[in-house]
C-alpha atoms as a printed R data frame, in Angstrom:
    type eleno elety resid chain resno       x      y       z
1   ATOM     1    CA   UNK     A     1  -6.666 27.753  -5.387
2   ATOM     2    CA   UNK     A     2  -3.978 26.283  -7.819
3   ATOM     3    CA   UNK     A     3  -6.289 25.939 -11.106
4   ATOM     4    CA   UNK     A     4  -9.078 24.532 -12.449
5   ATOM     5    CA   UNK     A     5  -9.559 20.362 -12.328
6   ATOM     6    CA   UNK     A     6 -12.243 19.483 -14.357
7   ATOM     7    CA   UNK     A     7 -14.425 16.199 -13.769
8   ATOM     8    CA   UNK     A     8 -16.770 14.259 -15.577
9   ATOM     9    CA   UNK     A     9 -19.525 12.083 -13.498
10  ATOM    10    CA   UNK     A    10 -20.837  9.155 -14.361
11  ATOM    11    CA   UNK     A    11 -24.493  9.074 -13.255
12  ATOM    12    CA   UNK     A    12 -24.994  5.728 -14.923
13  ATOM    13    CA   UNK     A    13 -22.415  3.977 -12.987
14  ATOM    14    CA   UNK     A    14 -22.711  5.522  -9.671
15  ATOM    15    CA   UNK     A    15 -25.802  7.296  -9.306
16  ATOM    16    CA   UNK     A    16 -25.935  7.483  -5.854
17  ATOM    17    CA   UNK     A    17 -22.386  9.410  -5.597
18  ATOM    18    CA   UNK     A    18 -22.882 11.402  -8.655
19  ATOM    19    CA   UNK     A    19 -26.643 12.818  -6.935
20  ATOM    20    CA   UNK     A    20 -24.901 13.722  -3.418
21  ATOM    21    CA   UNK     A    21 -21.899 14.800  -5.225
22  ATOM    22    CA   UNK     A    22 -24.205 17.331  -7.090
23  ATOM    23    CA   UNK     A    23 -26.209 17.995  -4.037
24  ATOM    24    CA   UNK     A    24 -23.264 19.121  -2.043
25  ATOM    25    CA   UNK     A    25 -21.895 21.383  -5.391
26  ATOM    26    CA   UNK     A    26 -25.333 23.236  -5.014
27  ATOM    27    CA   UNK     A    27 -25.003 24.086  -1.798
28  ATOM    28    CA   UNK     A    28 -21.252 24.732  -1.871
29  ATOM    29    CA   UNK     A    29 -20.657 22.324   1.003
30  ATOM    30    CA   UNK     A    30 -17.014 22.296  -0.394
31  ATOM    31    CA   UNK     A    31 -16.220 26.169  -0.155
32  ATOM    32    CA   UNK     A    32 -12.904 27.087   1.099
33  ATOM    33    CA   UNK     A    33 -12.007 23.597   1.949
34  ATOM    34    CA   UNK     A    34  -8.651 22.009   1.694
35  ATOM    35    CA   UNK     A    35  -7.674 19.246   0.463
36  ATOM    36    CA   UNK     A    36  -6.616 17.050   3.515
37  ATOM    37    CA   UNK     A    37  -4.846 14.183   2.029
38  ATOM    38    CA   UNK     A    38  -1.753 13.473  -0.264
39  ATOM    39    CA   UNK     A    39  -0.747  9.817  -0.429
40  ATOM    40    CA   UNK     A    40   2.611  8.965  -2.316
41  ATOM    41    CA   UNK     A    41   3.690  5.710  -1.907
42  ATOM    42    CA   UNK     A    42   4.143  3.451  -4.614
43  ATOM    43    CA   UNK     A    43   0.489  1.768  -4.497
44  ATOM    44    CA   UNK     A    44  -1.334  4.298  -3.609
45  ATOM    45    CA   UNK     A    45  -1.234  7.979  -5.251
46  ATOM    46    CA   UNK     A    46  -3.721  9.812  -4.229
47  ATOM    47    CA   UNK     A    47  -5.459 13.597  -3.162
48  ATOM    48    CA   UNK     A    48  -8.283 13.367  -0.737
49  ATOM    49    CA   UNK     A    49 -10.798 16.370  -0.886
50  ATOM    50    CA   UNK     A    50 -14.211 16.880   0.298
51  ATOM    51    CA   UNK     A    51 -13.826 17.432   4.188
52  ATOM    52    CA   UNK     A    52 -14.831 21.046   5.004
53  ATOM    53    CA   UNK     A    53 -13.433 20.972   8.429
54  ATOM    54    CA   UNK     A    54  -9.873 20.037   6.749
55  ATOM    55    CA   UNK     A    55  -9.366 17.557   9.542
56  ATOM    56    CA   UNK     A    56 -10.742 13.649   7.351
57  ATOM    57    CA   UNK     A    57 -13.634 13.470   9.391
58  ATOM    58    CA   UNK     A    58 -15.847 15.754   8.095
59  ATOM    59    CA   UNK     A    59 -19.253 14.651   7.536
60  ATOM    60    CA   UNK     A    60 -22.583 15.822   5.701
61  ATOM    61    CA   UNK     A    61 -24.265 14.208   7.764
62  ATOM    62    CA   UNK     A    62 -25.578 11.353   5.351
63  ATOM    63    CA   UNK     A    63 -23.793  8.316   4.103
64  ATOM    64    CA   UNK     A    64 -24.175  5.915   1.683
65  ATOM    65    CA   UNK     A    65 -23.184  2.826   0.327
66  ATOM    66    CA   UNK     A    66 -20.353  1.095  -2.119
67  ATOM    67    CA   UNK     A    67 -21.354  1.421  -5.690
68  ATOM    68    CA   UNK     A    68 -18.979  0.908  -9.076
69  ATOM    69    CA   UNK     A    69 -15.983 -0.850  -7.198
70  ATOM    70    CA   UNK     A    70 -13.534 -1.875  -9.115
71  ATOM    71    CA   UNK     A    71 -13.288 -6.151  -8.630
72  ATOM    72    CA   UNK     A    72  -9.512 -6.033  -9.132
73  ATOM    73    CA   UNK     A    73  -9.176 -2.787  -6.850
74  ATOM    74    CA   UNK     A    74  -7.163 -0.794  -9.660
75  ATOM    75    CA   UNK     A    75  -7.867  2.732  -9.723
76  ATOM    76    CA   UNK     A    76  -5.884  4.279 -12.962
77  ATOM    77    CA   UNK     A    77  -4.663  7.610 -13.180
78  ATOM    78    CA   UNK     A    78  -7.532  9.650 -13.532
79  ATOM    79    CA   UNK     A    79 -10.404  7.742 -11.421
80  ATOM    80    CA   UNK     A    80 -12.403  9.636  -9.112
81  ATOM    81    CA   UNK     A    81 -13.638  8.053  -6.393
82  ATOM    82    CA   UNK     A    82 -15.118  8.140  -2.855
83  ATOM    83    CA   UNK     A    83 -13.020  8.198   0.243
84  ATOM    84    CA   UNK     A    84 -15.497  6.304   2.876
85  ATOM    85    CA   UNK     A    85 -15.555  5.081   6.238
86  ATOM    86    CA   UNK     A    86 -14.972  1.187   7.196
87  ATOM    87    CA   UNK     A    87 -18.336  1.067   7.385
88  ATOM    88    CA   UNK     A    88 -19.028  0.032   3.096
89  ATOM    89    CA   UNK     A    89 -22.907  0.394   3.291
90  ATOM    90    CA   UNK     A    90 -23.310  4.114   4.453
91  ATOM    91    CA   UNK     A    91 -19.879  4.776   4.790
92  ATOM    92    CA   UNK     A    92 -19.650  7.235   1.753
93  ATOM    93    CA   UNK     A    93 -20.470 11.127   2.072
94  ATOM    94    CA   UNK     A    94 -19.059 14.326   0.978
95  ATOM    95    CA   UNK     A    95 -14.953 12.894   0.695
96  ATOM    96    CA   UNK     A    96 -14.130 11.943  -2.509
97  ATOM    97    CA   UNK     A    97 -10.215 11.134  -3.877
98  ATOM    98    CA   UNK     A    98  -8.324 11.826  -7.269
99  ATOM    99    CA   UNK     A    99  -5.759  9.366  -8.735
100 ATOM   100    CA   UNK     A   100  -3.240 11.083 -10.050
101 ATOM   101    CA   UNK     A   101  -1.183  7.751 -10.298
102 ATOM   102    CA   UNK     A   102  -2.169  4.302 -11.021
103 ATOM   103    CA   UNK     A   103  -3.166  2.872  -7.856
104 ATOM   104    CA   UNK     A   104  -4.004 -0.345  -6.079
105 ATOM   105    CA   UNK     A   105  -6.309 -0.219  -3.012
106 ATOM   106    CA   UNK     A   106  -6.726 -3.542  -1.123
107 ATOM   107    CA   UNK     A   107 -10.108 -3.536   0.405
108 ATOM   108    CA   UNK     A   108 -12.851 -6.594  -0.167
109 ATOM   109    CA   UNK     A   109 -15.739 -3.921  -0.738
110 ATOM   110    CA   UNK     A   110 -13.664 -1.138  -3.041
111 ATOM   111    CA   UNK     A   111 -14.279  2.644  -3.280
112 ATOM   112    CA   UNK     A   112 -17.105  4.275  -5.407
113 ATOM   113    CA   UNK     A   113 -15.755  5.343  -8.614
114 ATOM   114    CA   UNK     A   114 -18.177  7.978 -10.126
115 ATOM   115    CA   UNK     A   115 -15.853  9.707 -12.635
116 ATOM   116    CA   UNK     A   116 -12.576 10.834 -13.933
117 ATOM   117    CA   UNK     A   117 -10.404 13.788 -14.044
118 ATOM   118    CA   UNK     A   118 -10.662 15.284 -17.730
119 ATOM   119    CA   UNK     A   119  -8.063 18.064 -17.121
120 ATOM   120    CA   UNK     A   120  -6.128 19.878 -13.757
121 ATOM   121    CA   UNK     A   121  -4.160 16.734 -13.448
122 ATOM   122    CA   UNK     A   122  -1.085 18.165 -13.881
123 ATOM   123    CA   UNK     A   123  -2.006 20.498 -11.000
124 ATOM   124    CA   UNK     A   124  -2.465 17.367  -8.520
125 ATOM   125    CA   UNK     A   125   0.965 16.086 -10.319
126 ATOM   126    CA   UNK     A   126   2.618 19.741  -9.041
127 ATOM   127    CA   UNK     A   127   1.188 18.727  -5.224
128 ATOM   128    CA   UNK     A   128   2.148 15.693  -5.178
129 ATOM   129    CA   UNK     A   129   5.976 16.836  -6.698
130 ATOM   130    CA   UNK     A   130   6.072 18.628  -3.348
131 ATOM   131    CA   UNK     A   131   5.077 15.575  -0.664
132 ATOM   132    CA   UNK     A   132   3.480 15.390   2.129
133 ATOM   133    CA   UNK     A   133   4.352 17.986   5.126
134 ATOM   134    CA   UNK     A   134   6.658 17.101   7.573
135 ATOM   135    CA   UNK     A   135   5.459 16.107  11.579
136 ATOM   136    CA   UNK     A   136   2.141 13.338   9.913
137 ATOM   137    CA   UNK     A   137   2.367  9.991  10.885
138 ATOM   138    CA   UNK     A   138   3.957  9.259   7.579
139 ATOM   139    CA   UNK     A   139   6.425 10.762   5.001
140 ATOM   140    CA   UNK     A   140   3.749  9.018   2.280
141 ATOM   141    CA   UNK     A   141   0.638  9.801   3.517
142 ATOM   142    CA   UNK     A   142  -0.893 13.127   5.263
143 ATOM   143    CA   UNK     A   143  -1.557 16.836   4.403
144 ATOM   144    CA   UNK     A   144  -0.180 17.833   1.589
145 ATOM   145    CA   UNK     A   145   2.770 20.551   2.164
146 ATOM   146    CA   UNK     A   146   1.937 22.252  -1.004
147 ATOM   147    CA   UNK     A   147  -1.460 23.549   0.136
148 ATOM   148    CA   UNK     A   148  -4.768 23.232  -2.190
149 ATOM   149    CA   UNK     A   149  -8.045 23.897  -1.705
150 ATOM   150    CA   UNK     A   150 -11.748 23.666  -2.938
151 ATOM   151    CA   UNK     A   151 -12.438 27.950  -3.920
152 ATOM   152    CA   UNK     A   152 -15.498 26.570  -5.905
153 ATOM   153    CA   UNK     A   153 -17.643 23.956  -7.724
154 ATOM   154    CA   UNK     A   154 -19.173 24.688 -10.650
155 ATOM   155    CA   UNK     A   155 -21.587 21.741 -12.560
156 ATOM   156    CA   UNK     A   156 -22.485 21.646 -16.322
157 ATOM   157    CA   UNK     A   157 -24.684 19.664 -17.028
158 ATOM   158    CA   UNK     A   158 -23.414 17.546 -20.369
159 ATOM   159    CA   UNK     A   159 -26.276 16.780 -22.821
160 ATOM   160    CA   UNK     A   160 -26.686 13.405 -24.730
């Protein structure tokens, strides 16, 4: 509702997230949902998408496992990735996160990275200008007070 943010997947790396992330496109499992999330603390800048229900725990109903981690857990500005569960062998679904900051995330088994943000970043950059709304458990992390949500996905398929 603020733009367009375009992505490009990376089937080779992930192919597991890029297939459900697809899968969910088609059936526009992410129609009129909000973007639940806005971390903005020095390690972490992030915008966490994906939950239909708006609330974090919104499920498809599937899960999957850790694929593409980072070793290091550096996430640059730009990575897409998979928000999941603790659980990191079918704890990924339908959430997914954009790095609009370089970011460290301290976890042994990572987060899937299946692709970056190619353009719209400045539009994250413009939610994250305005914080996090007031009454979360945390000035740096909860629901963004500049609202955003998902209107629509469209895929293109990108040909060798």
């Amino acid at each position: 509702n603020c733009g367009d943010i375009e992505l490009t997947l990376d089937g080779a790396a992930a192919p597991q997230a890029v297939a459900s992330f697809l899968q969910l496109a088609e059936k526009n499992y992410w129609v009129d949902a909000p973007c639940h999330r806005l971390t903005t603390s020095e390690s972490l800048k992030v915008l966490q998408c994906g939950d239909p229900t708006g609330t974090g725990s919104g499920s498809p109903g599937y899960g999957f496992g850790v694929e593409n981690a980072p070793a290091d857990g550096v996430y640059p500005r730009g990575t897409l990735a998979m928000a999941r569960t603790g659980d990191p062998v079918q704890g990924n679904g339908g959430q997914f996160f954009l790095v609009y900051g370089d970011s460290t995330l301290v976890d042994p088994d990572g987060y899937t990275v299946f692709g970056t943000v190619t353009s719209g970043l400045d539009i994250v950059d413009k939610i994250a200008a305005v914080g996090v709304a007031p009454g979360g458990s945390s000035p740096e992390d909860g629901i963004p007070a500049a609202p955003i949500s998902i209107l629509s996905v469209a895929v293109t398929e990108k040909k060798a």
